[in-house]
Short mmCIF file of N, CA and C and ligand atoms in Angstrom, two decimals:
data_model
loop_
_atom_site.label_atom_id
_atom_site.label_comp_id
_atom_site.label_asym_id
_atom_site.label_seq_id
_atom_site.Cartn_x
_atom_site.Cartn_y
_atom_site.Cartn_z
N UNK P 1 0.84 -1.21 0.00
CA UNK P 1 0.00 0.00 0.00
C UNK P 1 0.87 1.25 0.00
N UNK P 2 0.54 2.18 -0.88
CA UNK P 2 1.18 3.50 -0.81
C UNK P 2 0.07 4.54 -0.81
N UNK P 3 -0.41 4.82 0.38
CA UNK P 3 -1.40 5.88 0.51
C UNK P 3 -0.63 7.20 0.58
N UNK P 4 -0.94 8.12 -0.34
CA UNK P 4 -0.22 9.39 -0.43
C UNK P 4 -1.03 10.49 0.23
N UNK P 5 -0.34 11.50 0.77
CA UNK P 5 -1.08 12.67 1.25
C UNK P 5 -1.79 13.35 0.09
N UNK P 6 -3.04 13.76 0.32
CA UNK P 6 -3.79 14.47 -0.71
C UNK P 6 -3.65 15.98 -0.45
N UNK P 7 -3.22 16.70 -1.48
CA UNK P 7 -3.06 18.15 -1.35
C UNK P 7 -4.42 18.79 -1.14
N UNK P 8 -4.45 19.84 -0.33
CA UNK P 8 -5.71 20.53 -0.06
C UNK P 8 -5.73 21.88 -0.76
N UNK P 9 -6.97 22.34 -1.04
CA UNK P 9 -7.17 23.61 -1.71
C UNK P 9 -6.36 24.70 -1.02
N UNK P 10 -5.65 25.48 -1.82
CA UNK P 10 -4.72 26.46 -1.29
C UNK P 10 -3.29 26.10 -1.65
N UNK P 11 -3.05 24.82 -1.86
CA UNK P 11 -1.73 24.39 -2.32
C UNK P 11 -1.59 24.75 -3.80
N UNK P 12 -0.58 25.54 -4.16
CA UNK P 12 -0.47 26.00 -5.55
C UNK P 12 -0.31 24.88 -6.56
N UNK P 13 0.13 23.70 -6.11
CA UNK P 13 0.30 22.59 -7.06
C UNK P 13 -1.04 22.11 -7.63
N UNK P 14 -2.16 22.44 -6.92
CA UNK P 14 -3.48 22.06 -7.45
C UNK P 14 -3.92 22.98 -8.57
N UNK P 15 -3.20 24.07 -8.79
CA UNK P 15 -3.61 25.07 -9.79
C UNK P 15 -2.83 24.94 -11.10
N UNK P 16 -1.93 23.96 -11.18
CA UNK P 16 -1.11 23.84 -12.38
C UNK P 16 -1.90 23.18 -13.52
N UNK P 17 -1.48 23.51 -14.76
CA UNK P 17 -1.94 22.77 -15.93
C UNK P 17 -1.03 21.55 -16.05
N UNK P 18 -1.61 20.36 -15.96
CA UNK P 18 -0.80 19.15 -15.96
C UNK P 18 -0.33 18.79 -17.37
N UNK P 19 0.75 18.03 -17.42
CA UNK P 19 1.37 17.64 -18.70
C UNK P 19 0.79 16.32 -19.21
N UNK P 20 0.65 16.17 -20.53
CA UNK P 20 0.22 14.88 -21.08
C UNK P 20 1.23 13.78 -20.77
N UNK P 21 0.73 12.58 -20.59
CA UNK P 21 1.60 11.41 -20.47
C UNK P 21 2.12 11.07 -21.86
N UNK P 22 3.43 10.83 -21.95
CA UNK P 22 4.04 10.56 -23.26
C UNK P 22 4.34 9.08 -23.45
N UNK P 23 4.60 8.36 -22.37
CA UNK P 23 5.00 6.95 -22.51
C UNK P 23 4.06 6.09 -21.68
N UNK P 24 3.61 5.01 -22.30
CA UNK P 24 2.62 4.13 -21.67
C UNK P 24 3.25 2.79 -21.30
N UNK P 25 2.55 2.09 -20.40
CA UNK P 25 2.98 0.76 -19.93
C UNK P 25 4.40 0.80 -19.38
N UNK P 26 4.72 1.85 -18.65
CA UNK P 26 6.04 1.94 -18.01
C UNK P 26 5.87 1.65 -16.52
N UNK P 27 6.94 1.19 -15.87
CA UNK P 27 6.87 0.94 -14.42
C UNK P 27 6.46 2.21 -13.66
N UNK P 28 6.93 3.37 -14.12
CA UNK P 28 6.62 4.62 -13.42
C UNK P 28 5.12 4.93 -13.50
N UNK P 29 4.55 4.73 -14.67
CA UNK P 29 3.12 5.02 -14.84
C UNK P 29 2.28 4.04 -14.01
N UNK P 30 2.64 2.76 -14.05
CA UNK P 30 1.88 1.78 -13.27
C UNK P 30 2.01 2.07 -11.76
N UNK P 31 3.20 2.51 -11.34
CA UNK P 31 3.39 2.83 -9.91
C UNK P 31 2.54 4.02 -9.50
N UNK P 32 2.47 5.03 -10.38
CA UNK P 32 1.63 6.20 -10.09
C UNK P 32 0.18 5.78 -9.92
N UNK P 33 -0.30 4.94 -10.82
CA UNK P 33 -1.71 4.53 -10.78
C UNK P 33 -1.97 3.68 -9.53
N UNK P 34 -1.03 2.83 -9.16
CA UNK P 34 -1.21 2.06 -7.91
C UNK P 34 -1.31 3.00 -6.71
N UNK P 35 -0.44 4.01 -6.67
CA UNK P 35 -0.50 4.98 -5.56
C UNK P 35 -1.85 5.69 -5.54
N UNK P 36 -2.33 6.07 -6.72
CA UNK P 36 -3.63 6.76 -6.79
C UNK P 36 -4.75 5.84 -6.33
N UNK P 37 -4.71 4.57 -6.77
CA UNK P 37 -5.74 3.60 -6.37
C UNK P 37 -5.73 3.40 -4.86
N UNK P 38 -4.55 3.23 -4.28
CA UNK P 38 -4.45 2.99 -2.84
C UNK P 38 -4.98 4.20 -2.07
N UNK P 39 -4.65 5.39 -2.56
CA UNK P 39 -5.06 6.62 -1.88
C UNK P 39 -6.57 6.82 -1.98
N UNK P 40 -7.12 6.60 -3.17
CA UNK P 40 -8.57 6.77 -3.35
C UNK P 40 -9.33 5.75 -2.51
N UNK P 41 -8.85 4.51 -2.50
CA UNK P 41 -9.55 3.47 -1.73
C UNK P 41 -9.49 3.79 -0.24
N UNK P 42 -8.34 4.22 0.23
CA UNK P 42 -8.16 4.53 1.66
C UNK P 42 -9.12 5.62 2.12
N UNK P 43 -9.38 6.58 1.23
CA UNK P 43 -10.21 7.74 1.59
C UNK P 43 -11.65 7.59 1.12
N UNK P 44 -11.99 6.43 0.54
CA UNK P 44 -13.35 6.20 0.03
C UNK P 44 -13.77 7.26 -0.98
N UNK P 45 -12.85 7.65 -1.85
CA UNK P 45 -13.17 8.67 -2.84
C UNK P 45 -13.87 8.08 -4.06
N UNK P 46 -14.58 8.93 -4.80
CA UNK P 46 -15.20 8.52 -6.05
C UNK P 46 -14.25 8.70 -7.22
N UNK P 47 -13.21 9.50 -6.99
CA UNK P 47 -12.24 9.74 -8.05
C UNK P 47 -11.03 10.45 -7.49
N UNK P 48 -9.96 10.42 -8.27
CA UNK P 48 -8.74 11.10 -7.85
C UNK P 48 -7.97 11.46 -9.11
N UNK P 49 -7.37 12.64 -9.10
CA UNK P 49 -6.54 13.09 -10.21
C UNK P 49 -5.09 13.18 -9.72
N UNK P 50 -4.15 12.88 -10.62
CA UNK P 50 -2.74 12.85 -10.23
C UNK P 50 -2.28 14.15 -9.55
N UNK P 51 -2.74 15.32 -9.99
CA UNK P 51 -2.29 16.55 -9.31
C UNK P 51 -2.63 16.57 -7.82
N UNK P 52 -3.67 15.82 -7.43
CA UNK P 52 -4.05 15.82 -6.01
C UNK P 52 -3.01 15.13 -5.13
N UNK P 53 -2.14 14.31 -5.74
CA UNK P 53 -1.02 13.76 -4.96
C UNK P 53 0.30 14.40 -5.43
N UNK P 54 0.19 15.56 -6.07
CA UNK P 54 1.37 16.36 -6.37
C UNK P 54 2.07 16.00 -7.67
N UNK P 55 1.42 15.19 -8.52
CA UNK P 55 2.03 14.75 -9.79
C UNK P 55 1.32 15.47 -10.93
N UNK P 56 2.05 16.29 -11.69
CA UNK P 56 1.39 17.10 -12.72
C UNK P 56 1.35 16.37 -14.05
N UNK P 57 0.65 15.24 -14.04
CA UNK P 57 0.41 14.47 -15.26
C UNK P 57 -1.09 14.30 -15.45
N UNK P 58 -1.49 14.15 -16.73
CA UNK P 58 -2.92 14.09 -17.06
C UNK P 58 -3.43 12.66 -16.88
N UNK P 59 -3.58 12.28 -15.62
CA UNK P 59 -4.06 10.95 -15.25
C UNK P 59 -5.16 11.12 -14.21
N UNK P 60 -6.33 10.50 -14.48
CA UNK P 60 -7.39 10.47 -13.47
C UNK P 60 -7.87 9.03 -13.30
N UNK P 61 -8.38 8.73 -12.11
CA UNK P 61 -9.06 7.46 -11.88
C UNK P 61 -10.40 7.79 -11.23
N UNK P 62 -11.39 6.95 -11.51
CA UNK P 62 -12.69 7.16 -10.87
C UNK P 62 -13.47 5.86 -10.89
N UNK P 63 -14.47 5.80 -10.06
CA UNK P 63 -15.33 4.62 -10.03
C UNK P 63 -16.17 4.65 -8.77
N UNK P 64 -17.43 4.27 -8.92
CA UNK P 64 -18.34 4.24 -7.78
C UNK P 64 -19.08 2.91 -7.83
N UNK P 65 -18.92 2.11 -6.80
CA UNK P 65 -19.64 0.84 -6.73
C UNK P 65 -21.05 1.10 -6.22
N UNK P 66 -21.97 0.26 -6.62
CA UNK P 66 -23.32 0.34 -6.05
C UNK P 66 -23.21 0.15 -4.55
N UNK P 67 -23.92 0.99 -3.79
CA UNK P 67 -23.83 0.94 -2.33
C UNK P 67 -25.24 0.94 -1.76
N UNK P 68 -25.62 -0.14 -1.07
CA UNK P 68 -26.99 -0.20 -0.55
C UNK P 68 -27.31 0.92 0.43
N UNK P 69 -26.26 1.51 1.03
CA UNK P 69 -26.51 2.63 1.96
C UNK P 69 -26.92 3.89 1.21
N UNK P 70 -26.52 3.99 -0.05
CA UNK P 70 -26.83 5.18 -0.84
C UNK P 70 -27.48 4.75 -2.15
N UNK P 71 -28.73 4.30 -2.09
CA UNK P 71 -29.36 3.71 -3.28
C UNK P 71 -29.52 4.70 -4.43
N UNK P 72 -29.46 6.01 -4.13
CA UNK P 72 -29.62 7.00 -5.20
C UNK P 72 -28.33 7.20 -6.00
N UNK P 73 -27.20 6.70 -5.47
CA UNK P 73 -25.93 6.92 -6.15
C UNK P 73 -25.79 5.93 -7.30
N UNK P 74 -25.58 6.50 -8.51
CA UNK P 74 -25.46 5.64 -9.69
C UNK P 74 -24.06 5.01 -9.71
N UNK P 75 -24.01 3.77 -10.18
CA UNK P 75 -22.75 3.06 -10.32
C UNK P 75 -21.95 3.66 -11.48
N UNK P 76 -20.64 3.80 -11.28
CA UNK P 76 -19.74 4.26 -12.35
C UNK P 76 -18.63 3.23 -12.44
N UNK P 77 -18.38 2.67 -13.61
CA UNK P 77 -17.35 1.63 -13.72
C UNK P 77 -15.97 2.19 -13.38
N UNK P 78 -15.17 1.36 -12.70
CA UNK P 78 -13.82 1.80 -12.35
C UNK P 78 -13.01 2.03 -13.64
N UNK P 79 -12.41 3.20 -13.74
CA UNK P 79 -11.73 3.60 -14.98
C UNK P 79 -10.44 4.35 -14.67
N UNK P 80 -9.38 4.01 -15.39
CA UNK P 80 -8.16 4.82 -15.41
C UNK P 80 -8.15 5.52 -16.75
N UNK P 81 -8.09 6.85 -16.74
CA UNK P 81 -8.20 7.63 -17.97
C UNK P 81 -7.02 8.59 -18.04
N UNK P 82 -6.30 8.50 -19.16
CA UNK P 82 -5.06 9.27 -19.33
C UNK P 82 -5.21 10.17 -20.55
N UNK P 83 -4.70 11.39 -20.43
CA UNK P 83 -4.81 12.40 -21.50
C UNK P 83 -6.25 12.55 -21.98
N UNK P 84 -7.18 12.74 -21.07
CA UNK P 84 -8.60 12.74 -21.46
C UNK P 84 -9.00 13.95 -22.28
N UNK P 85 -10.02 13.71 -23.12
CA UNK P 85 -10.67 14.78 -23.89
C UNK P 85 -12.17 14.65 -23.63
N UNK P 86 -12.82 15.76 -23.30
CA UNK P 86 -14.26 15.78 -23.04
C UNK P 86 -14.94 16.63 -24.09
N UNK P 87 -16.00 16.07 -24.70
CA UNK P 87 -16.81 16.84 -25.65
C UNK P 87 -18.27 16.76 -25.20
N UNK P 88 -18.87 17.88 -24.78
CA UNK P 88 -20.29 17.86 -24.45
C UNK P 88 -21.10 17.49 -25.69
N UNK P 89 -22.18 16.71 -25.50
CA UNK P 89 -22.99 16.28 -26.64
C UNK P 89 -24.05 17.32 -26.98
N UNK P 90 -24.39 18.17 -26.00
CA UNK P 90 -25.31 19.28 -26.26
C UNK P 90 -25.06 20.31 -25.17
N UNK P 91 -25.93 21.32 -25.10
CA UNK P 91 -25.68 22.42 -24.16
C UNK P 91 -26.31 22.19 -22.80
N UNK P 92 -27.04 21.08 -22.64
CA UNK P 92 -27.76 20.83 -21.38
C UNK P 92 -26.82 20.76 -20.19
N UNK P 93 -27.21 21.44 -19.12
CA UNK P 93 -26.46 21.35 -17.86
C UNK P 93 -27.40 20.92 -16.76
N UNK P 94 -26.84 20.31 -15.71
CA UNK P 94 -27.65 20.05 -14.52
C UNK P 94 -26.82 20.34 -13.28
N UNK P 95 -27.53 20.74 -12.22
CA UNK P 95 -26.88 21.02 -10.94
C UNK P 95 -26.80 19.74 -10.11
N UNK P 96 -25.72 19.61 -9.35
CA UNK P 96 -25.60 18.47 -8.46
C UNK P 96 -24.58 18.75 -7.38
N UNK P 97 -24.73 18.05 -6.26
CA UNK P 97 -23.79 18.21 -5.15
C UNK P 97 -22.47 17.53 -5.46
N UNK P 98 -21.38 18.20 -5.11
CA UNK P 98 -20.06 17.61 -5.26
C UNK P 98 -19.24 17.83 -4.00
N UNK P 99 -18.29 16.94 -3.81
CA UNK P 99 -17.27 17.10 -2.80
C UNK P 99 -15.94 16.78 -3.44
N UNK P 100 -14.87 16.94 -2.69
CA UNK P 100 -13.54 16.70 -3.25
C UNK P 100 -12.59 16.37 -2.12
N UNK P 101 -11.72 15.38 -2.34
CA UNK P 101 -10.76 15.02 -1.29
C UNK P 101 -9.80 16.17 -0.99
N UNK P 102 -9.69 17.13 -1.91
CA UNK P 102 -8.83 18.30 -1.67
C UNK P 102 -9.57 19.44 -0.97
N UNK P 103 -10.86 19.24 -0.74
CA UNK P 103 -11.68 20.24 -0.03
C UNK P 103 -12.47 19.47 1.03
N UNK P 104 -11.76 18.87 1.99
CA UNK P 104 -12.42 17.90 2.88
C UNK P 104 -13.50 18.52 3.74
N UNK P 105 -14.57 17.74 3.91
CA UNK P 105 -15.62 18.14 4.84
C UNK P 105 -16.62 19.11 4.27
N UNK P 106 -16.55 19.40 2.98
CA UNK P 106 -17.43 20.39 2.39
C UNK P 106 -18.16 19.82 1.17
N UNK P 107 -19.26 20.51 0.81
CA UNK P 107 -20.05 20.14 -0.36
C UNK P 107 -20.55 21.41 -1.02
N UNK P 108 -20.74 21.33 -2.34
CA UNK P 108 -21.31 22.47 -3.05
C UNK P 108 -22.07 22.00 -4.26
N UNK P 109 -23.02 22.80 -4.70
CA UNK P 109 -23.79 22.50 -5.91
C UNK P 109 -23.08 23.11 -7.11
N UNK P 110 -22.81 22.26 -8.10
CA UNK P 110 -22.02 22.65 -9.26
C UNK P 110 -22.80 22.31 -10.53
N UNK P 111 -22.88 23.25 -11.48
CA UNK P 111 -23.48 22.92 -12.78
C UNK P 111 -22.47 22.16 -13.64
N UNK P 112 -22.96 21.11 -14.29
CA UNK P 112 -22.10 20.31 -15.20
C UNK P 112 -22.89 19.97 -16.44
N UNK P 113 -22.18 19.72 -17.54
CA UNK P 113 -22.85 19.20 -18.74
C UNK P 113 -23.51 17.87 -18.40
N UNK P 114 -24.74 17.69 -18.91
CA UNK P 114 -25.49 16.47 -18.62
C UNK P 114 -24.98 15.28 -19.42
N UNK P 115 -24.66 15.52 -20.69
CA UNK P 115 -24.28 14.43 -21.60
C UNK P 115 -22.97 14.78 -22.29
N UNK P 116 -22.08 13.81 -22.34
CA UNK P 116 -20.81 14.09 -22.99
C UNK P 116 -20.18 12.80 -23.53
N UNK P 117 -19.25 13.02 -24.43
CA UNK P 117 -18.38 11.93 -24.90
C UNK P 117 -17.01 12.20 -24.28
N UNK P 118 -16.41 11.15 -23.70
CA UNK P 118 -15.02 11.33 -23.27
C UNK P 118 -14.17 10.26 -23.91
N UNK P 119 -12.92 10.66 -24.15
CA UNK P 119 -11.97 9.73 -24.74
C UNK P 119 -10.63 9.94 -24.07
N UNK P 120 -9.76 8.99 -24.29
CA UNK P 120 -8.43 9.04 -23.68
C UNK P 120 -7.79 7.68 -23.86
N UNK P 121 -6.78 7.43 -23.03
CA UNK P 121 -6.02 6.19 -23.15
C UNK P 121 -5.97 5.50 -21.80
N UNK P 122 -5.85 4.17 -21.85
CA UNK P 122 -5.65 3.43 -20.60
C UNK P 122 -4.14 3.32 -20.34
N UNK P 123 -3.73 2.69 -19.23
CA UNK P 123 -2.29 2.69 -18.90
C UNK P 123 -1.41 1.98 -19.93
N UNK P 124 -2.05 1.16 -20.81
CA UNK P 124 -1.28 0.44 -21.82
C UNK P 124 -1.29 1.17 -23.16
N UNK P 125 -1.97 2.31 -23.20
CA UNK P 125 -2.04 3.08 -24.44
C UNK P 125 -3.23 2.71 -25.32
N UNK P 126 -4.13 1.87 -24.80
CA UNK P 126 -5.35 1.53 -25.56
C UNK P 126 -6.37 2.65 -25.45
N UNK P 127 -7.05 2.91 -26.56
CA UNK P 127 -8.00 4.01 -26.57
C UNK P 127 -9.30 3.64 -25.83
N UNK P 128 -9.81 4.61 -25.08
CA UNK P 128 -11.10 4.50 -24.40
C UNK P 128 -11.99 5.58 -24.98
N UNK P 129 -13.23 5.24 -25.32
CA UNK P 129 -14.18 6.26 -25.74
C UNK P 129 -15.56 5.85 -25.26
N UNK P 130 -16.24 6.78 -24.59
CA UNK P 130 -17.57 6.47 -24.04
C UNK P 130 -18.46 7.69 -24.16
N UNK P 131 -19.76 7.42 -24.30
CA UNK P 131 -20.77 8.47 -24.16
C UNK P 131 -21.52 8.21 -22.88
N UNK P 132 -21.57 9.21 -22.01
CA UNK P 132 -22.16 9.02 -20.68
C UNK P 132 -23.02 10.23 -20.33
N UNK P 133 -23.78 10.07 -19.25
CA UNK P 133 -24.65 11.16 -18.80
C UNK P 133 -24.75 11.12 -17.28
N UNK P 134 -25.39 12.14 -16.73
CA UNK P 134 -25.71 12.15 -15.32
C UNK P 134 -24.48 12.11 -14.42
N UNK P 135 -24.55 11.23 -13.41
CA UNK P 135 -23.50 11.19 -12.39
C UNK P 135 -22.15 10.79 -12.98
N UNK P 136 -22.15 9.84 -13.90
CA UNK P 136 -20.90 9.42 -14.55
C UNK P 136 -20.25 10.63 -15.25
N UNK P 137 -21.07 11.38 -15.98
CA UNK P 137 -20.56 12.57 -16.69
C UNK P 137 -20.03 13.60 -15.69
N UNK P 138 -20.73 13.74 -14.56
CA UNK P 138 -20.31 14.69 -13.53
C UNK P 138 -18.95 14.32 -12.95
N UNK P 139 -18.77 13.05 -12.63
CA UNK P 139 -17.51 12.60 -12.03
C UNK P 139 -16.35 12.85 -12.99
N UNK P 140 -16.56 12.54 -14.27
CA UNK P 140 -15.49 12.73 -15.26
C UNK P 140 -15.14 14.22 -15.37
N UNK P 141 -16.14 15.08 -15.41
CA UNK P 141 -15.87 16.52 -15.54
C UNK P 141 -15.12 17.03 -14.30
N UNK P 142 -15.52 16.57 -13.12
CA UNK P 142 -14.85 17.00 -11.88
C UNK P 142 -13.38 16.59 -11.91
N UNK P 143 -13.12 15.31 -12.26
CA UNK P 143 -11.73 14.82 -12.21
C UNK P 143 -10.88 15.49 -13.28
N UNK P 144 -11.42 15.64 -14.49
CA UNK P 144 -10.63 16.25 -15.56
C UNK P 144 -10.35 17.72 -15.29
N UNK P 145 -11.26 18.41 -14.59
CA UNK P 145 -10.99 19.79 -14.18
C UNK P 145 -9.70 19.90 -13.38
N UNK P 146 -9.42 18.89 -12.54
CA UNK P 146 -8.19 18.94 -11.74
C UNK P 146 -6.95 19.05 -12.62
N UNK P 147 -7.01 18.50 -13.84
CA UNK P 147 -5.85 18.50 -14.73
C UNK P 147 -5.59 19.90 -15.29
N UNK P 148 -6.60 20.76 -15.20
CA UNK P 148 -6.44 22.14 -15.66
C UNK P 148 -6.44 23.13 -14.49
N UNK P 149 -6.19 22.61 -13.30
CA UNK P 149 -6.07 23.50 -12.14
C UNK P 149 -7.38 24.06 -11.63
N UNK P 150 -8.48 23.37 -11.94
CA UNK P 150 -9.81 23.87 -11.53
C UNK P 150 -10.37 22.97 -10.44
N UNK P 151 -10.72 23.58 -9.30
CA UNK P 151 -11.37 22.88 -8.21
C UNK P 151 -12.85 23.24 -8.22
N UNK P 152 -13.71 22.30 -7.77
CA UNK P 152 -15.15 22.53 -7.97
C UNK P 152 -15.67 23.84 -7.38
N UNK P 153 -15.11 24.36 -6.25
CA UNK P 153 -15.67 25.63 -5.77
C UNK P 153 -15.55 26.76 -6.79
N UNK P 154 -14.58 26.65 -7.71
CA UNK P 154 -14.42 27.70 -8.73
C UNK P 154 -15.59 27.70 -9.70
N UNK P 155 -16.38 26.63 -9.74
CA UNK P 155 -17.51 26.53 -10.67
C UNK P 155 -18.86 26.79 -10.01
N UNK P 156 -18.86 27.01 -8.70
CA UNK P 156 -20.13 27.23 -8.00
C UNK P 156 -20.70 28.58 -8.40
N UNK P 157 -22.02 28.59 -8.68
CA UNK P 157 -22.68 29.85 -9.05
C UNK P 157 -23.45 30.44 -7.88
N UNK P 158 -24.00 29.58 -7.02
CA UNK P 158 -24.80 30.05 -5.89
C UNK P 158 -24.11 29.60 -4.60
N UNK P 159 -23.42 30.52 -3.96
CA UNK P 159 -22.63 30.16 -2.78
C UNK P 159 -23.47 29.89 -1.55
N UNK P 160 -24.79 30.08 -1.64
CA UNK P 160 -25.65 29.61 -0.55
C UNK P 160 -25.68 28.09 -0.54
N UNK P 161 -25.32 27.49 -1.67
CA UNK P 161 -25.32 26.03 -1.77
C UNK P 161 -23.87 25.52 -1.71
N UNK P 162 -23.14 26.01 -0.72
CA UNK P 162 -21.75 25.59 -0.48
C UNK P 162 -21.54 25.65 1.01
N UNK P 163 -21.00 24.58 1.59
CA UNK P 163 -20.79 24.62 3.03
C UNK P 163 -20.24 23.31 3.55
N UNK P 164 -20.26 23.22 4.87
CA UNK P 164 -19.73 22.02 5.53
C UNK P 164 -20.77 20.90 5.46
N UNK P 165 -20.30 19.74 5.10
CA UNK P 165 -21.20 18.59 4.90
C UNK P 165 -22.09 18.36 6.12
N UNK P 166 -21.49 18.44 7.30
CA UNK P 166 -22.26 18.13 8.52
C UNK P 166 -23.37 19.15 8.75
N UNK P 167 -23.18 20.38 8.31
CA UNK P 167 -24.21 21.41 8.48
C UNK P 167 -25.27 21.29 7.38
N UNK P 168 -24.81 20.99 6.15
CA UNK P 168 -25.75 20.89 5.03
C UNK P 168 -26.63 19.66 5.14
N UNK P 169 -26.05 18.57 5.66
CA UNK P 169 -26.76 17.28 5.71
C UNK P 169 -26.71 16.72 7.13
N UNK P 170 -27.39 17.39 8.07
CA UNK P 170 -27.29 16.97 9.47
C UNK P 170 -27.85 15.57 9.73
N UNK P 171 -28.66 15.05 8.80
CA UNK P 171 -29.19 13.70 9.00
C UNK P 171 -28.18 12.62 8.58
N UNK P 172 -26.99 13.05 8.11
CA UNK P 172 -25.97 12.08 7.74
C UNK P 172 -26.24 11.39 6.41
N UNK P 173 -27.18 11.93 5.61
CA UNK P 173 -27.52 11.28 4.35
C UNK P 173 -26.39 11.37 3.34
N UNK P 174 -25.48 12.31 3.55
CA UNK P 174 -24.29 12.40 2.71
C UNK P 174 -23.09 12.27 3.62
N UNK P 175 -22.22 11.33 3.33
CA UNK P 175 -21.06 11.10 4.17
C UNK P 175 -19.81 11.05 3.30
N UNK P 176 -18.66 11.02 3.94
CA UNK P 176 -17.40 10.93 3.21
C UNK P 176 -16.97 12.29 2.69
N UNK P 177 -15.82 12.29 2.05
CA UNK P 177 -15.23 13.56 1.65
C UNK P 177 -15.21 13.76 0.14
N UNK P 178 -15.54 12.77 -0.64
CA UNK P 178 -15.53 13.00 -2.07
C UNK P 178 -16.75 12.40 -2.73
NI1 NI G 201 -11.71 16.55 -6.61
#
């Protein structure tokens, strides 16, 4: 296990534009992804971007298993996505609550494109291309924003819908940090 410290908002390394990965199926790339997986699993995150552990490469991982405690949460297949490209399929946006391991203990409502196509490469250099919507699309947009130095609070339009998780959801219906 290599659980890495997750940088928190305010650390300038979260604001960098990350570099594309140039070489695939290397020991260094596989080691980075293992570190990201261990860190995300340890913190029960829905996703993690390499900049959050201080690595300025365009690598994100995400995935949400079905959880009987949160029946409203849609399942998202576990995915490693490198050098991602996002293309919205139309102009539709929807609001939804987000959290981030780099902004622990808080939640905010963020507008995101409802439907999009994303593409990129897996760790072996194989192409990935999917059309997704809803929560899956939201998670991808959140993680890919990290590669351009954007944290979700920067996208909030109504700051009345931003605050500490425990205050916003006193019944405990939303838990965890991401
Ligand atoms: Ni995040």
